[in-house]
Coordinates of C-alpha atoms in Angstrom, one line a residue:
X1 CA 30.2 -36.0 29.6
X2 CA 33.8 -36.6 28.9
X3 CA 34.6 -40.5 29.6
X4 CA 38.1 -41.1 30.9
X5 CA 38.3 -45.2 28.9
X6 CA 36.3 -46.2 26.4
X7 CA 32.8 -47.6 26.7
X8 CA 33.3 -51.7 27.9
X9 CA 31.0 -54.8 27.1
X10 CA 29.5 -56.0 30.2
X11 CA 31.3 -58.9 31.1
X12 CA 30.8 -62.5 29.7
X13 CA 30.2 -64.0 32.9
X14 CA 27.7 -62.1 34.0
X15 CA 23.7 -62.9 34.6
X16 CA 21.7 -61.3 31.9
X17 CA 20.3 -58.0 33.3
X18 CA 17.6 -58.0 30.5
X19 CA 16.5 -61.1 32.5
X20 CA 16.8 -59.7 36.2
X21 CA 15.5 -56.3 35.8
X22 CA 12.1 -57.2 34.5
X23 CA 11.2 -59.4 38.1
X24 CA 12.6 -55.9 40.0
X25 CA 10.4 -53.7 37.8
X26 CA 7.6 -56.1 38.3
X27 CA 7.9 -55.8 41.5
X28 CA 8.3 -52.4 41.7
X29 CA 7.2 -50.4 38.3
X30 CA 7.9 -46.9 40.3
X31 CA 11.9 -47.4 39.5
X32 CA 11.0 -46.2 36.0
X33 CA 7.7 -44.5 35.8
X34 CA 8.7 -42.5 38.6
X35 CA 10.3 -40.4 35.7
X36 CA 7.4 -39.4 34.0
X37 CA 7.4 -35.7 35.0
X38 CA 5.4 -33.9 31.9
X39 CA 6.4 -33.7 28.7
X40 CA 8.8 -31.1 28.5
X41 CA 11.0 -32.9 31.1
X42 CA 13.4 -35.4 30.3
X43 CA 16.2 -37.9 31.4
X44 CA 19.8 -37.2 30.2
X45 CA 21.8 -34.9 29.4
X46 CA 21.0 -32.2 26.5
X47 CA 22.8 -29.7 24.3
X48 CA 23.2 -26.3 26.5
X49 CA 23.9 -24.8 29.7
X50 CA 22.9 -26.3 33.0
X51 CA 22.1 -25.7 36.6
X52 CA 24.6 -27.7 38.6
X53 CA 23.5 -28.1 42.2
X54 CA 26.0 -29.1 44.9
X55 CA 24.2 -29.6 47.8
X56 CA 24.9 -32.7 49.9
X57 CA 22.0 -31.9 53.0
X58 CA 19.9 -34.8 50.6
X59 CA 22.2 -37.4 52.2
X60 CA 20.1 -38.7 55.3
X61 CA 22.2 -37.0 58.4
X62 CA 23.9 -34.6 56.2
X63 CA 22.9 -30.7 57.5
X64 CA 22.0 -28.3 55.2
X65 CA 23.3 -25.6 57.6
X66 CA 26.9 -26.9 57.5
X67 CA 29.7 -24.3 57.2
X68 CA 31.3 -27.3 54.8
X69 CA 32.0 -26.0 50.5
X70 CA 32.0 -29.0 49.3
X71 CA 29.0 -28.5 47.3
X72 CA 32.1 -26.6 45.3
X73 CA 33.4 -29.4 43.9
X74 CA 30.4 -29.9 41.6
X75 CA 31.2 -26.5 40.5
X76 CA 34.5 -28.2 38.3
X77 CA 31.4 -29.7 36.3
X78 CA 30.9 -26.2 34.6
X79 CA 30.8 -24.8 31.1
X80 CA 30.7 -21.2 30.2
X81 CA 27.3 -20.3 30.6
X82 CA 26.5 -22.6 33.3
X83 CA 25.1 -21.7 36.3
X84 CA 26.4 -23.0 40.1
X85 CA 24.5 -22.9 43.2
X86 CA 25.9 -23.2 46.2
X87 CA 25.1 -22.8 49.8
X88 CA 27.7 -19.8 50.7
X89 CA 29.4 -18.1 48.0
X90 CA 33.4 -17.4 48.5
X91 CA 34.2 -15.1 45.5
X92 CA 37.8 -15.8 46.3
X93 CA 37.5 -19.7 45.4
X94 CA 35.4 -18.6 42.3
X95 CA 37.8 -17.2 40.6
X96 CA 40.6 -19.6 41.4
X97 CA 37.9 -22.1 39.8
X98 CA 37.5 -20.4 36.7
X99 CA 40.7 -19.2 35.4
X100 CA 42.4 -22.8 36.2
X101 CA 39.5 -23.8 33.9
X102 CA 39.7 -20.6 31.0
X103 CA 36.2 -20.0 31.7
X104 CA 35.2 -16.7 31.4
X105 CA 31.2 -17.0 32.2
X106 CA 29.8 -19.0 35.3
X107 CA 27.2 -18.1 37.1
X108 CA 27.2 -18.4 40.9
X109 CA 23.8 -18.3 43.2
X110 CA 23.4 -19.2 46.9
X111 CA 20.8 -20.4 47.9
X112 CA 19.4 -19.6 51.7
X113 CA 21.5 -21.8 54.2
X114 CA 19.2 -20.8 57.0
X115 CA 15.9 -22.6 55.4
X116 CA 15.1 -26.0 56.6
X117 CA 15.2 -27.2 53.1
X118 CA 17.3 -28.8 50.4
X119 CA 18.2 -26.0 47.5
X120 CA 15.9 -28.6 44.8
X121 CA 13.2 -27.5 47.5
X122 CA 14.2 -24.0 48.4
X123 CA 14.0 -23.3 44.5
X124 CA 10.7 -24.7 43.9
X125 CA 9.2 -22.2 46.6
X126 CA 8.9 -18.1 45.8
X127 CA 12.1 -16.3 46.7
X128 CA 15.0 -15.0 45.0
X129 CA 16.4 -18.9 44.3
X130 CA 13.1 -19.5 42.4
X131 CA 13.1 -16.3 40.8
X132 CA 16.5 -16.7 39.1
X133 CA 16.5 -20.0 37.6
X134 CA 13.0 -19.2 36.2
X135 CA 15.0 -16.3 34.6
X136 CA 17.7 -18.3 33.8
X137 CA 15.3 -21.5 32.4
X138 CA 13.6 -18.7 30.4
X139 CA 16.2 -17.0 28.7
X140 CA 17.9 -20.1 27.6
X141 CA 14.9 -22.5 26.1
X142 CA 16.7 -25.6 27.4
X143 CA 18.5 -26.4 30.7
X144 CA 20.0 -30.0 32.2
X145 CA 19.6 -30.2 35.9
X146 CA 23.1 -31.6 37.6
X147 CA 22.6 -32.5 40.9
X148 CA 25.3 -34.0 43.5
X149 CA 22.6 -36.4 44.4
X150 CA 19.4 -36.3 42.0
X151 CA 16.2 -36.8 44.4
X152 CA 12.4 -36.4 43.1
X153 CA 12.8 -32.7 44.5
X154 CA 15.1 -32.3 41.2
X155 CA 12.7 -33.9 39.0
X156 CA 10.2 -32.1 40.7
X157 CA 12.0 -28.7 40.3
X158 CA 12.2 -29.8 36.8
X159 CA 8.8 -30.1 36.2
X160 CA 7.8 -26.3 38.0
X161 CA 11.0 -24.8 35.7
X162 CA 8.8 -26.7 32.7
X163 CA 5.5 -25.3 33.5
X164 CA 6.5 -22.1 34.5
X165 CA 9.1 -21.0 31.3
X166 CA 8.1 -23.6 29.0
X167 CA 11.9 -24.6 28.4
X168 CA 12.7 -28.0 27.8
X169 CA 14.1 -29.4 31.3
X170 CA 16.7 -32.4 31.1
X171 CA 17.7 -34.6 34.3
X172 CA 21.6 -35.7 34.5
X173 CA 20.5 -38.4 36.8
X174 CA 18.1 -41.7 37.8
X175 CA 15.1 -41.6 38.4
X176 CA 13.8 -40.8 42.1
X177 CA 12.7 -44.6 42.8
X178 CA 15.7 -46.0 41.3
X179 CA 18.1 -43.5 43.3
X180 CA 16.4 -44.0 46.7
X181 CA 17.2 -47.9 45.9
X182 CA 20.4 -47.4 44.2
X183 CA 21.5 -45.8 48.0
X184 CA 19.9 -48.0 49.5
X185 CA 22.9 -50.4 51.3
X186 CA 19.8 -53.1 52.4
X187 CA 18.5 -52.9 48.9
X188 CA 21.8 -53.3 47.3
X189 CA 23.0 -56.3 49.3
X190 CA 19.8 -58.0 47.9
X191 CA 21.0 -57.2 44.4
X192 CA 24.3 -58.4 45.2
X193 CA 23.1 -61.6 46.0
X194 CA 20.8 -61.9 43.3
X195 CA 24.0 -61.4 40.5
X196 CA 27.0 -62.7 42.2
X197 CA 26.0 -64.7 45.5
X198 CA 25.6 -64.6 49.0
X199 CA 29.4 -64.5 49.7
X200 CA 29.8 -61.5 47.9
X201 CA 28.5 -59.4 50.7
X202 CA 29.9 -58.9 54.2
X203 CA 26.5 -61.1 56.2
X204 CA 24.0 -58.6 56.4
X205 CA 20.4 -58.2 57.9
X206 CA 17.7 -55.9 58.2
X207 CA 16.2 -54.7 61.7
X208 CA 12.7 -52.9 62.0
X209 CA 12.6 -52.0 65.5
X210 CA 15.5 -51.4 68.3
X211 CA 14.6 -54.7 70.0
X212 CA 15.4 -56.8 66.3
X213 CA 18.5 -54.9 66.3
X214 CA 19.8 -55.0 69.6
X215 CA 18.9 -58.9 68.8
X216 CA 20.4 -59.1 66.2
X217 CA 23.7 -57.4 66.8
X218 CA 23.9 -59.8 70.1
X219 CA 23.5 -62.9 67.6
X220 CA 26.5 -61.4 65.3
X221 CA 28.6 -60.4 68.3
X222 CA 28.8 -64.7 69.0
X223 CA 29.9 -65.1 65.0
X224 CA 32.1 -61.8 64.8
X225 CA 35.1 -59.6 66.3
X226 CA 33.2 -56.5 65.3
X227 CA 29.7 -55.7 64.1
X228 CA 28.7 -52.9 62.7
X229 CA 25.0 -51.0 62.6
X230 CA 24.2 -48.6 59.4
X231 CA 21.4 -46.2 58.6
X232 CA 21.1 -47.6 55.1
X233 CA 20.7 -44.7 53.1
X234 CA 23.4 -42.0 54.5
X235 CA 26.3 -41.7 53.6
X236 CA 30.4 -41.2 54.4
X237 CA 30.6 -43.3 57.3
X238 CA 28.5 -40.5 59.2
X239 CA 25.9 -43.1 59.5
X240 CA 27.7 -46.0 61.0
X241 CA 28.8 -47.7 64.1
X242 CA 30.8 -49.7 65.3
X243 CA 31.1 -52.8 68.0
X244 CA 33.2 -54.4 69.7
X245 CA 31.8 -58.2 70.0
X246 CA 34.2 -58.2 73.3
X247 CA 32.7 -55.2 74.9
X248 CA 29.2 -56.5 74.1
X249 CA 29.5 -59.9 76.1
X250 CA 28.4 -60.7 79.1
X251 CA 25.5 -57.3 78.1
X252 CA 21.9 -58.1 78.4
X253 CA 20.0 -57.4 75.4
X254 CA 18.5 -54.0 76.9
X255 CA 22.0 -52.6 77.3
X256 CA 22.4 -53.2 73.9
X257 CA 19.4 -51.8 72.9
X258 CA 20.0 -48.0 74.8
X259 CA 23.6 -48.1 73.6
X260 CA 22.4 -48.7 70.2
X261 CA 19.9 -45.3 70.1
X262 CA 22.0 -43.3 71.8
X263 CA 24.7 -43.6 69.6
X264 CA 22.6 -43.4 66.5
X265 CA 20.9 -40.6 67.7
X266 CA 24.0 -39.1 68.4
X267 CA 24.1 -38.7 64.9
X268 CA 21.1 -37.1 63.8
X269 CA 19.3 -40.5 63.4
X270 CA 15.0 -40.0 63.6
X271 CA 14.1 -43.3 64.3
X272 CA 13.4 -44.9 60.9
X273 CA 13.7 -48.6 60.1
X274 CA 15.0 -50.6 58.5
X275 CA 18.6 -50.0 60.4
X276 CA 21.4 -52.5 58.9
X277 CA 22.9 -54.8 60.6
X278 CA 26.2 -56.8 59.7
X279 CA 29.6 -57.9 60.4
X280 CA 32.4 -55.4 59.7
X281 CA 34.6 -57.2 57.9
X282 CA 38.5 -57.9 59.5
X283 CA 41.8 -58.8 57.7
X284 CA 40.8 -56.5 55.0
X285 CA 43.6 -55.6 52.8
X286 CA 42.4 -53.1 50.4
X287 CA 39.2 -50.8 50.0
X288 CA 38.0 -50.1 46.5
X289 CA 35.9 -47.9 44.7
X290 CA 34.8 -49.1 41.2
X291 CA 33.8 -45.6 39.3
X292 CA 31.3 -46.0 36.3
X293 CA 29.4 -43.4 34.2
X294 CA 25.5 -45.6 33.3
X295 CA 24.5 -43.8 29.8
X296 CA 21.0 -44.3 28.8
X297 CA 19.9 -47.9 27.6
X298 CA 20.1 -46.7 24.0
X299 CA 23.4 -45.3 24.2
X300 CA 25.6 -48.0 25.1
X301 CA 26.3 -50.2 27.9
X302 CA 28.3 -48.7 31.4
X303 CA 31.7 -47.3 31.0
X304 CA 34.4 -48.4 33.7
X305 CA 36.4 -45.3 34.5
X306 CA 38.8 -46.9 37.0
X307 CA 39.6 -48.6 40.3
X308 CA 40.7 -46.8 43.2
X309 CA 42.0 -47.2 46.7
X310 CA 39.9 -45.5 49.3
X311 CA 42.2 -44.1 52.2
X312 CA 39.6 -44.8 55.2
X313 CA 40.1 -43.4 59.1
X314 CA 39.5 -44.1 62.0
X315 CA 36.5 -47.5 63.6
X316 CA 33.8 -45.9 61.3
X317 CA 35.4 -46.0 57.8
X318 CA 35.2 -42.4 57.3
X319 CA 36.8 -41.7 53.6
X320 CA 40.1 -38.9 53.5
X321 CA 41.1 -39.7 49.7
X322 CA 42.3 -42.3 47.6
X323 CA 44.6 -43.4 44.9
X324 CA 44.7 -45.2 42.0
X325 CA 44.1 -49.4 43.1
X326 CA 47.2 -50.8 43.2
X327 CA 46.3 -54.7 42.4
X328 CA 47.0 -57.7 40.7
X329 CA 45.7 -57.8 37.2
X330 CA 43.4 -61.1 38.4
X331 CA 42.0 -59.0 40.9
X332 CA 41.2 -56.2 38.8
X333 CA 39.8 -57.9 36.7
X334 CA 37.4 -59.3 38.7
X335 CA 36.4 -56.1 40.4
X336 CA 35.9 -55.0 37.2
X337 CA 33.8 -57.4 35.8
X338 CA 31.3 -57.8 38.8
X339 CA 31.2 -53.9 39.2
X340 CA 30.0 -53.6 35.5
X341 CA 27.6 -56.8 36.3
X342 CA 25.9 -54.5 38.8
X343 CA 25.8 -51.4 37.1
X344 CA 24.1 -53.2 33.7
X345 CA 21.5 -54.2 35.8
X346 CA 21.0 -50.8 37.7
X347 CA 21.0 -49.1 33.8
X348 CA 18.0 -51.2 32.8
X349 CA 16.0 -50.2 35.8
X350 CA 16.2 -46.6 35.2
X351 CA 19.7 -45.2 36.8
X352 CA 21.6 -43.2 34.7
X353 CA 24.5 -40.9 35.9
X354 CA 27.3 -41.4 37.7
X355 CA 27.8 -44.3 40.5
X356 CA 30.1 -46.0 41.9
X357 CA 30.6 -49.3 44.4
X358 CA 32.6 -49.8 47.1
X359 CA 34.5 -52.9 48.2
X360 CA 37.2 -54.6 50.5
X361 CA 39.0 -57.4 50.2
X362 CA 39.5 -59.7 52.9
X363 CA 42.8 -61.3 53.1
X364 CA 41.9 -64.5 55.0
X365 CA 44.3 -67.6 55.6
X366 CA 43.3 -69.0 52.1
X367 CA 45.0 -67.9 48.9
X368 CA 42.3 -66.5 47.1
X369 CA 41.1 -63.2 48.7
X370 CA 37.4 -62.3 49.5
X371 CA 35.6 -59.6 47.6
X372 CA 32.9 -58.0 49.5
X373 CA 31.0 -54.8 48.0
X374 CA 29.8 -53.0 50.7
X375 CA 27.7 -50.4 49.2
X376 CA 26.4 -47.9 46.3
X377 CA 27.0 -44.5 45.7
X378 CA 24.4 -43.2 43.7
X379 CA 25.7 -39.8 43.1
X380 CA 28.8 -38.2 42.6
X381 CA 31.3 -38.0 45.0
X382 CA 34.7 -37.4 46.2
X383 CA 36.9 -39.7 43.9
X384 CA 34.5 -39.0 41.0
X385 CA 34.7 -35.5 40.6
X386 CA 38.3 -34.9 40.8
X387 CA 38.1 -37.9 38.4
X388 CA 36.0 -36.3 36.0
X389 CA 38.0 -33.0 36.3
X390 CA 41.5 -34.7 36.2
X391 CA 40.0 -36.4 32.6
X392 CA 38.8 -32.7 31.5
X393 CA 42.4 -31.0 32.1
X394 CA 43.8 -34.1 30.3
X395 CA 41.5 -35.7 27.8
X396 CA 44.1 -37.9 26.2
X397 CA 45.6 -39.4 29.0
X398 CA 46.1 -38.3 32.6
X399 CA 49.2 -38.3 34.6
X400 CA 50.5 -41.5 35.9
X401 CA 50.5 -39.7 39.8
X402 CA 46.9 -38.7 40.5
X403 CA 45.9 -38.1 44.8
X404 CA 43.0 -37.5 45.9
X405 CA 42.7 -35.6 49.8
X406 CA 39.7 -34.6 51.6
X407 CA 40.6 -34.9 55.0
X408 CA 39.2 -32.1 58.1
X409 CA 42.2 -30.9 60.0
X410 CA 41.3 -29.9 63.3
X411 CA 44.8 -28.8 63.8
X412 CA 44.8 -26.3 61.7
X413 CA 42.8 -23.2 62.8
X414 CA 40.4 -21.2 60.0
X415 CA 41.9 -19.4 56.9
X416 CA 40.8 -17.6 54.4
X417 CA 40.6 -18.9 50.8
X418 CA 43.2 -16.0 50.1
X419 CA 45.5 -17.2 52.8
X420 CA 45.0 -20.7 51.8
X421 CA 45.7 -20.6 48.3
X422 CA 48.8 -17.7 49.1
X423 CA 50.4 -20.6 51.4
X424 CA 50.2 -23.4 48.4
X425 CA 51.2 -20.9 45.7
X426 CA 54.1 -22.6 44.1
X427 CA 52.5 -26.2 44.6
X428 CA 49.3 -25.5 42.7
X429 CA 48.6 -25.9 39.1
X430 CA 48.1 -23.2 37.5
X431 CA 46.5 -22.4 33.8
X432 CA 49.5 -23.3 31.9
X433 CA 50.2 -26.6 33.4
X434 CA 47.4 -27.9 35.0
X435 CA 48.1 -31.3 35.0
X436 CA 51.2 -30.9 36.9
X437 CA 50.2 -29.6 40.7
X438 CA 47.6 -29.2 43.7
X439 CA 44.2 -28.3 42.6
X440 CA 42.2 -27.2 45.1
X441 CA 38.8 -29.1 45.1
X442 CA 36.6 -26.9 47.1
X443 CA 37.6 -23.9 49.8
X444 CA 39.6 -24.4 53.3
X445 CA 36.2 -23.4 55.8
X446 CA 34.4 -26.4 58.0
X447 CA 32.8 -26.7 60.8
X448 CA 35.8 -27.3 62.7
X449 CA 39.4 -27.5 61.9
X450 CA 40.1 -26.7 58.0
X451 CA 39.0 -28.8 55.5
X452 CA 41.4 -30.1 52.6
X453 CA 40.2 -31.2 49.7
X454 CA 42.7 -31.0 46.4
X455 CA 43.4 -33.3 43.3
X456 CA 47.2 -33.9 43.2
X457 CA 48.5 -34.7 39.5
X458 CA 52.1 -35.7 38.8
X459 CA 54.3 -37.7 36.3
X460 CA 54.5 -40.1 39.2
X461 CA 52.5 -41.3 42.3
X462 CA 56.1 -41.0 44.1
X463 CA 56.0 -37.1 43.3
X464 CA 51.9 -36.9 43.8
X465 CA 52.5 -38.3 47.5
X466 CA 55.9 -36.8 48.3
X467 CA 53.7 -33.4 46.8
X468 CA 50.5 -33.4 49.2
X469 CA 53.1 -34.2 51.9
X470 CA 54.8 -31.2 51.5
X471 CA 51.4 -29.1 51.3
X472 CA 50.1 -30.7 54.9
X473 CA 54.1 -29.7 56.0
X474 CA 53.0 -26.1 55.0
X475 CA 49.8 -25.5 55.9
X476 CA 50.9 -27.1 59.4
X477 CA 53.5 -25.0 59.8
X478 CA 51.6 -21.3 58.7
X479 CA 48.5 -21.8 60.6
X480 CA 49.0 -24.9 63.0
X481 CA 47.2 -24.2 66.7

């Protein structure tokens, strides 16, 4: 794992974690021992090839049968000798991917999009997934598993790869308790509280039926212009909605209460409490994401790999990209010091791997802004990986102008990876300068619309911008409906 800053000292100000985490693992001893999957499989990241698996169906309300390649983007994460699964293979992309990278040996495997399952399942069950990694596990002796998101289907799939070959299996991720948690945004507003506060969180309460909640989001509608209503544990917005305390007036509490399931199961929601329910925050200024790689308790404390500003659309707060955080160095500091506050106390519960926290910041009518974090990512994601890959291409320092766009275009009708990449040709890094161009994250094909998803590096954010513009200009142009 190639850091992109040195390792920091969890800040002075902070509550002692080594104090805090023992009352949580108390409470709940199944954030660490939930890790003890046999003796030939461990937590961290060993010596050796691994399996890096992309998929994002984990993510409550995330379908495994989606035409989306983002899983892809977990693909930039690979070594010679690696192997890649992925949904839908697109030989195209795959060798775009690994000449920009000088990688001669990948190896690529789909799984079965049309099973009902998540690829850690799929490969756990006979079938030529299973088959192949067993091979693969065999041949080598030792494997790390690198999951997008790691669930106990990983550390499960760790254990049968174990048993089956005998290799020694490694986990690049927390353990299942402490990532179910970690996700969580009910659990982590209580963990909020407990380090910095209750004003460090938007308010926030848990409902267990649809009565509570349509209660509940009548009670907030009085207090606040806009409320919103979260399944906890997805992800990307797709799991939100939003109200508009004006529209909800004058609404008797069963009104509220239809509107409320229909919307949620709108989208893909199965009736599981607790739903959250809170006030979406107004007059906020900024959006930022704290990124922070948790090493195992014995090998240091959490690394802060940088603050950036999320680029959020439309009522839901559905990410498109971000940029570097463009804040005063007070602020920055703070964020940074209450990010690694949280993450020391997530590292001595049992995460490890790569998280990150997001925030706004409320511009109100006093001086001082209000920092609220809204949730945790445990897993990578769409500012950590190109992140991680912008730090591989340039390990001493990467460019001052560094973009990040994932944004669906439903204005753009399908392409082909060939026709894609032929349009960006003379914008896109190539091998010999790959820290001065487009690289595309992940190929063009969704669901609807085409999907962009590229890391834009440049001596300047000036040129980075001025750079994706011209792209969008382009792409809009060749193959606009």
């Amino acid at each position: 794992m190639t850091l992109s800053t040195p390792t920091a000292l969890l800040p002075r100000n902070c509550p002692d974690p080594t104090r805090i985490a023992p009352r949580l693992l108390a409470a709940e001893p199944a954030l660490r021992s939930s890790g003890d999957f046999g003796a030939g499989v461990h937590q961290g990241c060993a010596a050796g090839p691994a399996i890096i698996i992309g998929d994002q169906s984990v993510i409550p309300l995330f379908a495994r049968a989606s035409q989306s390649r983002l899983d892809y983007r977990m693909a930039w994460l690979a070594q010679d000798g690696d192997a890649v699964i992925v949904q839908h293979r697109d030989h195209r992309f795959e060798r775009y991917l690994t000449a920009l990278l000088g990688l001669e040996q990948v190896n690529f495997v789909s799984g079965d999009s049309h099973l009902p399952l998540s690829v850690s399942q799929e490969a756990q069950t006979a079938g030529p997934l299973h088959d192949a990694l067993v091979q693969y596990a065999a041949q080598r002796g030792a494997v790390t598993l690198k999951p997008y998101l790691t669930t106990g289907h990983t550390w499960l799939l760790a254990r049968r790869l174990w048993q089956q070959t005998g290799a020694e299996i490694s986990v690049c991720g927390p353990t299942p308790r402490t990532v179910r948690r970690a996700n969580d945004k009910l659990w982590f507003t209580t963990l909020v509280h407990a380090l910095l506060g209750q004003d460090a969180t938007p308010p926030t309460l848990s409902a267990f039926g649809p009565a509570a909640a349509a209660g509940l989001v009548a009670y907030l509608a009085q207090r606040a212009e806009t409320v919103v209503v979260k399944v906890p544990d997805s992800a990307g917005a797709v799991g939100n909605i939003t109200l508009s305390a004006q529209r909800l007036r004058g609404h008797s509490l069963t009104y509220i209460r239809q509107l409320l399931v229909t919307r949620l199961h709108a989208r893909g929601w199965q009736d599981r409490y607790p739903v959250l329910v809170g006030v979406w925050d107004g007059a906020v200024s900024h959006s930022p994401s704290a990124h922070i790689w948790l090493p195992l308790p014995n090998e240091g404390p959490p690394s802060f790999q940088g603050l950036f500003e999320q680029h959020v659309r439309d009522g839901f707060g559905a990410f498109v990209g971000a940029r570097r955080a463009e804040l005063r160095a007070s602020l920055r500091d703070r964020l940074t010091q209450e990010a690694l506050c949280i993450a020391g106390l997530l590292q001595q519960i049992g995460y490890y791997g790569q998280c990150s926290f997001d925030a706004v910041i409320c511009q109100g009518e006093t001086a001082n802004p209000q920092v609220h974090w809204i949730e945790c990512n445990g897993r990578w994601g769409g500012v950590s990986l190109p992140l991680q890959l912008a730090a591989r291409i340039c390990p001493q320092d990467p460019p001052e102008g560094l973009l990040i766009v994932q944004e669906t275009r439903r204005d753009l009708r399908a392409v082909t990876t060939d026709d894609y990449l032929a349009a960006l040709a003379d914008v896109l890094a190539g091998p010999d300068h790959p820290a001065d161009g487009i690289i595309v994250m992940s190929p063009p094909q969704a669901n609807r619309g085409v999907m962009l998803n590229w890391l834009v590096l440049a001596p300047t954010q000036t040129i980075a911008a001025a750079r994706a513009k011209t792209a969008m200009t382009r792409l809009q142009a060749r193959f606009g409906r």
